[in-house]
mmCIF file of C-alpha atoms in Angstrom:
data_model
loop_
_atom_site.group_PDB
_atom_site.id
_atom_site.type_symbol
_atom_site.label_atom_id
_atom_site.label_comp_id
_atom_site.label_asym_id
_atom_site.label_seq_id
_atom_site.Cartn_x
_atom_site.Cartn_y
_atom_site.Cartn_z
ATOM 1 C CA UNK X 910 0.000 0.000 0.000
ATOM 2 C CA UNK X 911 2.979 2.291 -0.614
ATOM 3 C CA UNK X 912 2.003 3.366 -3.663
ATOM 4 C CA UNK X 913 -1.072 4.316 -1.806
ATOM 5 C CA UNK X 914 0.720 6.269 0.584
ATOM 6 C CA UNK X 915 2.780 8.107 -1.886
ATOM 7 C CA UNK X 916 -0.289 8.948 -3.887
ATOM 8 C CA UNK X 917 -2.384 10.396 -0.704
ATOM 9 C CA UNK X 918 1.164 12.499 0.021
ATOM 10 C CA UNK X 919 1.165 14.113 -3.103
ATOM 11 C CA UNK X 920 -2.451 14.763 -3.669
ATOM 12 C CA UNK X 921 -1.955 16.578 -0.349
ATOM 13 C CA UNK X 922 0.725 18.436 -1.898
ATOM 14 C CA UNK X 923 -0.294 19.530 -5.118
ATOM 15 C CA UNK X 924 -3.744 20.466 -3.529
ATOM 16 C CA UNK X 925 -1.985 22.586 -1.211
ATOM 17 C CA UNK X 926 0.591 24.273 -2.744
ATOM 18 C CA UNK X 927 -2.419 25.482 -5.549
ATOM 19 C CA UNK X 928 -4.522 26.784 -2.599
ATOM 20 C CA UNK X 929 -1.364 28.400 -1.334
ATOM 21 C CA UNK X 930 -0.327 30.107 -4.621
ATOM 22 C CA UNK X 931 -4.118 31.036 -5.696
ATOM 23 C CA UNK X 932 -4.908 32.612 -1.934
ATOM 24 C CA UNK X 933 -1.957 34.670 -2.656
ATOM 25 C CA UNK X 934 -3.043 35.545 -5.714
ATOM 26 C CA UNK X 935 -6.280 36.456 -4.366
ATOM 27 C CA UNK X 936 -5.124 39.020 -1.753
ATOM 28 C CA UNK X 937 -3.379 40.626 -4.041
ATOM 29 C CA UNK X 938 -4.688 43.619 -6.570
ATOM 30 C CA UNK X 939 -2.066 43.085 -9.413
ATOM 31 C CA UNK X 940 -0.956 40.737 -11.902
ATOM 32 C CA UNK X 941 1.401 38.230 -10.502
ATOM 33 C CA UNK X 942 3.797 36.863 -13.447
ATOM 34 C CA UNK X 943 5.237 33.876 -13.368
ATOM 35 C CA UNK X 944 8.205 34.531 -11.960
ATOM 36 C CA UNK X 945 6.956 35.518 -9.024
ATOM 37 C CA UNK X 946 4.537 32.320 -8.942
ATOM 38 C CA UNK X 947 7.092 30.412 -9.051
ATOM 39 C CA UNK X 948 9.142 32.028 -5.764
ATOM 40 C CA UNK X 949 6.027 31.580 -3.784
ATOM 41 C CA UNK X 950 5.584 28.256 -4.858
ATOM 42 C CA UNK X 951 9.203 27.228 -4.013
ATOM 43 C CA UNK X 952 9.378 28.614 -0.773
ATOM 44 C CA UNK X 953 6.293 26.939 0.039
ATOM 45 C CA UNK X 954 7.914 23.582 -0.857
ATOM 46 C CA UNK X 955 10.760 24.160 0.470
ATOM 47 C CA UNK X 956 8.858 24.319 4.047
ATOM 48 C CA UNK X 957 7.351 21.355 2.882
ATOM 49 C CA UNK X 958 10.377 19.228 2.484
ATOM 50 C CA UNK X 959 10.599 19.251 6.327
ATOM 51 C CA UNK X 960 7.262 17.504 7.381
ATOM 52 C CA UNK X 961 7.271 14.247 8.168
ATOM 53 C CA UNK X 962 4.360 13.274 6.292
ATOM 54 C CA UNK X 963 6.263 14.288 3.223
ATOM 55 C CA UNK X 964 9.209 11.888 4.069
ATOM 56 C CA UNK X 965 7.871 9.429 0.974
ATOM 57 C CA UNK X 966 7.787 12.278 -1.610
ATOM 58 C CA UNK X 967 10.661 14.333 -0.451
ATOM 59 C CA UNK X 968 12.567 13.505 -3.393
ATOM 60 C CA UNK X 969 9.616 14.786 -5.751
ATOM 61 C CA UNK X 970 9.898 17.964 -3.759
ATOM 62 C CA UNK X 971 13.292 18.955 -4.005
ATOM 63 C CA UNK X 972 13.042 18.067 -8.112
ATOM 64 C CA UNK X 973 10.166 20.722 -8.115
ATOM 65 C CA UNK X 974 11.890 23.161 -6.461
ATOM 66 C CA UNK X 975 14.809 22.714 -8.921
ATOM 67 C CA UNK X 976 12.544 22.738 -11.424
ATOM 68 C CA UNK X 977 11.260 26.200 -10.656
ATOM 69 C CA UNK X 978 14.766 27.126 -10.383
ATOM 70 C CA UNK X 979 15.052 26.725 -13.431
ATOM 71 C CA UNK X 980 12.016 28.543 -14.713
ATOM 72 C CA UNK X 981 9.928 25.870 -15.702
ATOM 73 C CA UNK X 982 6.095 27.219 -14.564
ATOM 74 C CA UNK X 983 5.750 25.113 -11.083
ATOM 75 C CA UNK X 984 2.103 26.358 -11.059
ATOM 76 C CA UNK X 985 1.558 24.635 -14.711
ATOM 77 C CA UNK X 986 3.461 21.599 -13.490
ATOM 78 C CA UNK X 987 1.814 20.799 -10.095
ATOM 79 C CA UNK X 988 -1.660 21.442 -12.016
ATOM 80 C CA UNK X 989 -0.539 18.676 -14.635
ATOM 81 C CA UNK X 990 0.909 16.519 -11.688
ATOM 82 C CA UNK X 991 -2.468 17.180 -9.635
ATOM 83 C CA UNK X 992 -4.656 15.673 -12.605
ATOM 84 C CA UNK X 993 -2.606 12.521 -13.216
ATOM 85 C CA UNK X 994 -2.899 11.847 -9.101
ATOM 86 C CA UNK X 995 -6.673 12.693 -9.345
ATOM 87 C CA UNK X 996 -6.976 10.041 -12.699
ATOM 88 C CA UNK X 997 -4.730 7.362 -10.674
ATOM 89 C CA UNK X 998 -7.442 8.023 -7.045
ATOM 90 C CA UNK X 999 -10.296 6.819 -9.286
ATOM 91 C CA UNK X 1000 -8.867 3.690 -10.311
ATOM 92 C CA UNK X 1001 -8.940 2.619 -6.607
ATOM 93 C CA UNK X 1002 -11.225 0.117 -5.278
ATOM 94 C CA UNK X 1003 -13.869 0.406 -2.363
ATOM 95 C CA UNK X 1004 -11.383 -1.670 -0.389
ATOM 96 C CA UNK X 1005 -8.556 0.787 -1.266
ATOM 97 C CA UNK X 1006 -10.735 3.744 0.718
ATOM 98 C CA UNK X 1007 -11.247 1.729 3.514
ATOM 99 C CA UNK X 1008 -7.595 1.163 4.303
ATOM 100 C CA UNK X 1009 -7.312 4.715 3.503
ATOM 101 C CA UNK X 1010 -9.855 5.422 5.873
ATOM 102 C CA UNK X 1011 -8.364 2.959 8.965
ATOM 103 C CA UNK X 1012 -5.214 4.239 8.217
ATOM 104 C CA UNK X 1013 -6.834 8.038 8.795
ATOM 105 C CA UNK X 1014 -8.698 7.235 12.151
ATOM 106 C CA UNK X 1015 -5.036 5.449 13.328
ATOM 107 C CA UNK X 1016 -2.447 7.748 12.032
ATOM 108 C CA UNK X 1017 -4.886 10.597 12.997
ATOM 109 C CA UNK X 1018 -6.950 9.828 16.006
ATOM 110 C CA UNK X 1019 -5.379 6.640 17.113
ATOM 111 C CA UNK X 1020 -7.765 4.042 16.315
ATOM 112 C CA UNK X 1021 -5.924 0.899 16.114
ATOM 113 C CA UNK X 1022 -7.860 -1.695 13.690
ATOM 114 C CA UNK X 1023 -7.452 -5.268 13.950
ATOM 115 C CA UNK X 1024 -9.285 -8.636 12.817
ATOM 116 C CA UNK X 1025 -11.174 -10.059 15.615
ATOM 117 C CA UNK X 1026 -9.912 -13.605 16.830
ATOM 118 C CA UNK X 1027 -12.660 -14.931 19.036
ATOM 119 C CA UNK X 1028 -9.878 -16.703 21.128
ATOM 120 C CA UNK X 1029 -8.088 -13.244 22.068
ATOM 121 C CA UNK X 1030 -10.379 -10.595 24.464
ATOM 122 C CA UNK X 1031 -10.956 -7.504 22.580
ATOM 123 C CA UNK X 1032 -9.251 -4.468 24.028
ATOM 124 C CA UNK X 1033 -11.071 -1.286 24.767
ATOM 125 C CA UNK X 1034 -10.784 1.293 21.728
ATOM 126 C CA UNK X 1035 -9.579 -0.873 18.688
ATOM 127 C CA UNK X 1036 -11.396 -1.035 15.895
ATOM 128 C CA UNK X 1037 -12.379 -5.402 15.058
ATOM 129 C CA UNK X 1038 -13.790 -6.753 11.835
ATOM 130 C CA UNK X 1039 -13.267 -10.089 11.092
ATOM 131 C CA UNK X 1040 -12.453 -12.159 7.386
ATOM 132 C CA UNK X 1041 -16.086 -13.462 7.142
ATOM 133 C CA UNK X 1042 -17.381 -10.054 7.426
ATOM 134 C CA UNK X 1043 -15.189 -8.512 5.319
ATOM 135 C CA UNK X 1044 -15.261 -11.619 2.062
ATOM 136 C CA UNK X 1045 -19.436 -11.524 2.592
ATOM 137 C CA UNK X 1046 -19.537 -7.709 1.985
ATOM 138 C CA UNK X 1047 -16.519 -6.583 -0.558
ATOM 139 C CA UNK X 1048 -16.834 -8.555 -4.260
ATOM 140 C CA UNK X 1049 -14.306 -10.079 -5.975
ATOM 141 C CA UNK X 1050 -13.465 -6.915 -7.673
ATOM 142 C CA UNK X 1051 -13.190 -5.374 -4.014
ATOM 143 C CA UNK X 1052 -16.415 -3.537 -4.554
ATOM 144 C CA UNK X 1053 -18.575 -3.122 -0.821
ATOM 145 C CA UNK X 1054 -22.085 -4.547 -2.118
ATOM 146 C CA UNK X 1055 -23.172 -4.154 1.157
ATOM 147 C CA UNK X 1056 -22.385 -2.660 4.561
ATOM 148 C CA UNK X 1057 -19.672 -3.603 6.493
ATOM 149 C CA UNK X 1058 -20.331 -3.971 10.658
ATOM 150 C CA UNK X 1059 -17.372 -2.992 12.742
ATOM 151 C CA UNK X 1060 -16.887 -3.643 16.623
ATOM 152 C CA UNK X 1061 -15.337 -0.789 19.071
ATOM 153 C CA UNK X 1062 -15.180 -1.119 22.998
ATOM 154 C CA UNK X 1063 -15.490 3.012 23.870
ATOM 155 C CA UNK X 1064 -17.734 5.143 25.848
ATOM 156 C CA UNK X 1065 -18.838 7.660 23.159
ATOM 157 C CA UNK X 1066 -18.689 5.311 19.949
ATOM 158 C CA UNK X 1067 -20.935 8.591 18.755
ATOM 159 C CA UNK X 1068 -17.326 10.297 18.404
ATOM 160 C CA UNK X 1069 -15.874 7.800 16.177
ATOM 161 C CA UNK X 1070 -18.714 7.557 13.559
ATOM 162 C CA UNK X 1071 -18.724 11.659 14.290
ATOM 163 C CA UNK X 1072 -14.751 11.404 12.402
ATOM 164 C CA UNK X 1073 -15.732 8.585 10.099
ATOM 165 C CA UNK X 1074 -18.887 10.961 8.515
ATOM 166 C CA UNK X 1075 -16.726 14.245 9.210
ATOM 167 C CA UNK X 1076 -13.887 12.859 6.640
ATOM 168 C CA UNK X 1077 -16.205 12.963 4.157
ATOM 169 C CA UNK X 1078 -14.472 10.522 1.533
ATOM 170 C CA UNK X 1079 -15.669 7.245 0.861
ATOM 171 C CA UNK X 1080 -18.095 6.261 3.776
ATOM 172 C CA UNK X 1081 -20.861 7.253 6.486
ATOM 173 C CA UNK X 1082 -21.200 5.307 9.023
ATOM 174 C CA UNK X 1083 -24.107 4.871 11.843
ATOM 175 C CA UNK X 1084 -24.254 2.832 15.162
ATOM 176 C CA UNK X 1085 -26.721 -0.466 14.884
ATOM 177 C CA UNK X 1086 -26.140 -1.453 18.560
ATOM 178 C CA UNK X 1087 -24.259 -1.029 22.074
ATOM 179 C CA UNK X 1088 -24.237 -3.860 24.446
ATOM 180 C CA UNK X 1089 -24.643 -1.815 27.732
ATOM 181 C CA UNK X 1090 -22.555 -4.505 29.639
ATOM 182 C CA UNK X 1091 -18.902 -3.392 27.590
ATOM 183 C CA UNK X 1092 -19.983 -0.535 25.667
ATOM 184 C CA UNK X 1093 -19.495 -2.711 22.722
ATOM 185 C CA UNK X 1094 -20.831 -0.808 20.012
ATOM 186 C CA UNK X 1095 -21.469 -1.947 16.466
ATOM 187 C CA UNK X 1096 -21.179 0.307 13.417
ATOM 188 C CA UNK X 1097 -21.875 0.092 9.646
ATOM 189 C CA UNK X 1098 -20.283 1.715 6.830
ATOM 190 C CA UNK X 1099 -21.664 2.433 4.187
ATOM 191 C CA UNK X 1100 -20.290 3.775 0.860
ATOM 192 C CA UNK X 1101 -22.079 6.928 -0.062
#
């Protein structure tokens, strides 16, 4: 799921180094040549370079940035770069977005995911599936044909489908039940 990786990174990037340059561009009353596009784009990268969630396309940075060194138009390039990453996102499977999404609640909220093993006590805010579950609702062709029920031991399991809806990507998802004995809650997701 690298490649996965590398393309969320640089989706991130393009989209924000566009906002960055047309917000400037915005503000200001006068034409802003190319030149001068290209400064603010470079300095913007180059504060980019130090973020760690760059680390897998810090290479691709630094060739921009020499790129605009050398006058090529860095706003024409990361528009060109920008459309190939959005053609390569829809290529990816329902199954693709939900490790995209798992890997957003852990990386970002710290939702561990795991598949449950009815021999091994859940723990209290991990996020269980099991195989079944997941081979019964996902096709062959990794499609979700129906909705997939996950398991979470937490007090306010209202919080967790409150991120899963608030990301906004791929799925909503809505409690079905809590067992009032360990919280237990069960949630579906849905593709929109």
């Amino acid at each position: 799921m690298s490649k996965l990786k590398y393309h969320q990174a640089f989706t991130h990037l393009t989209t924000l180094a566009l906002l960055h340059l047309y917000s400037y561009i915005d503000r200001t009353s006068q034409f802003v040549p190319m030149k001068k596009r290209n400064e603010r784009l470079n300095k913007f990268l180059k504060a980019q370079i130090t973020l760690p969630r760059n680390d897998i396309i810090k290479k691709d940075i630094k060739v921009l940035i020499a790129q605009g060194r050398k006058g090529i138009s860095l706003e024409k390039k990361l528009g060109e770069l920008h459309k190939v990453n959005c053609e390569y996102g829809e290529k990816f499977t329902d199954a693709d977005h939900l490790f995209v999404l798992l890997t957003y609640l852990y990386e970002e909220h710290g939702f561990e995911s795991m598949l449950d093993d009815p021999n091994v006590e859940r723990e209290k805010g991990i996020i269980y599936t099991d195989n079944e579950l997941i081979d019964s609702c996902f096709s062959d062709e990794h499609v979700l044909s129906r909705p997939l029920p996950i398991s979470i031991i937490m007090d306010e399991p209202e919080r967790l489908v409150d991120i899963i809806n608030g990301h906004g990507r791929m799925f909503v998802a809505e409690i079905v039940s809590i067992k009032p004995n360990d919280n237990c809650a069960t949630i579906l997701l849905q593709k929109i």
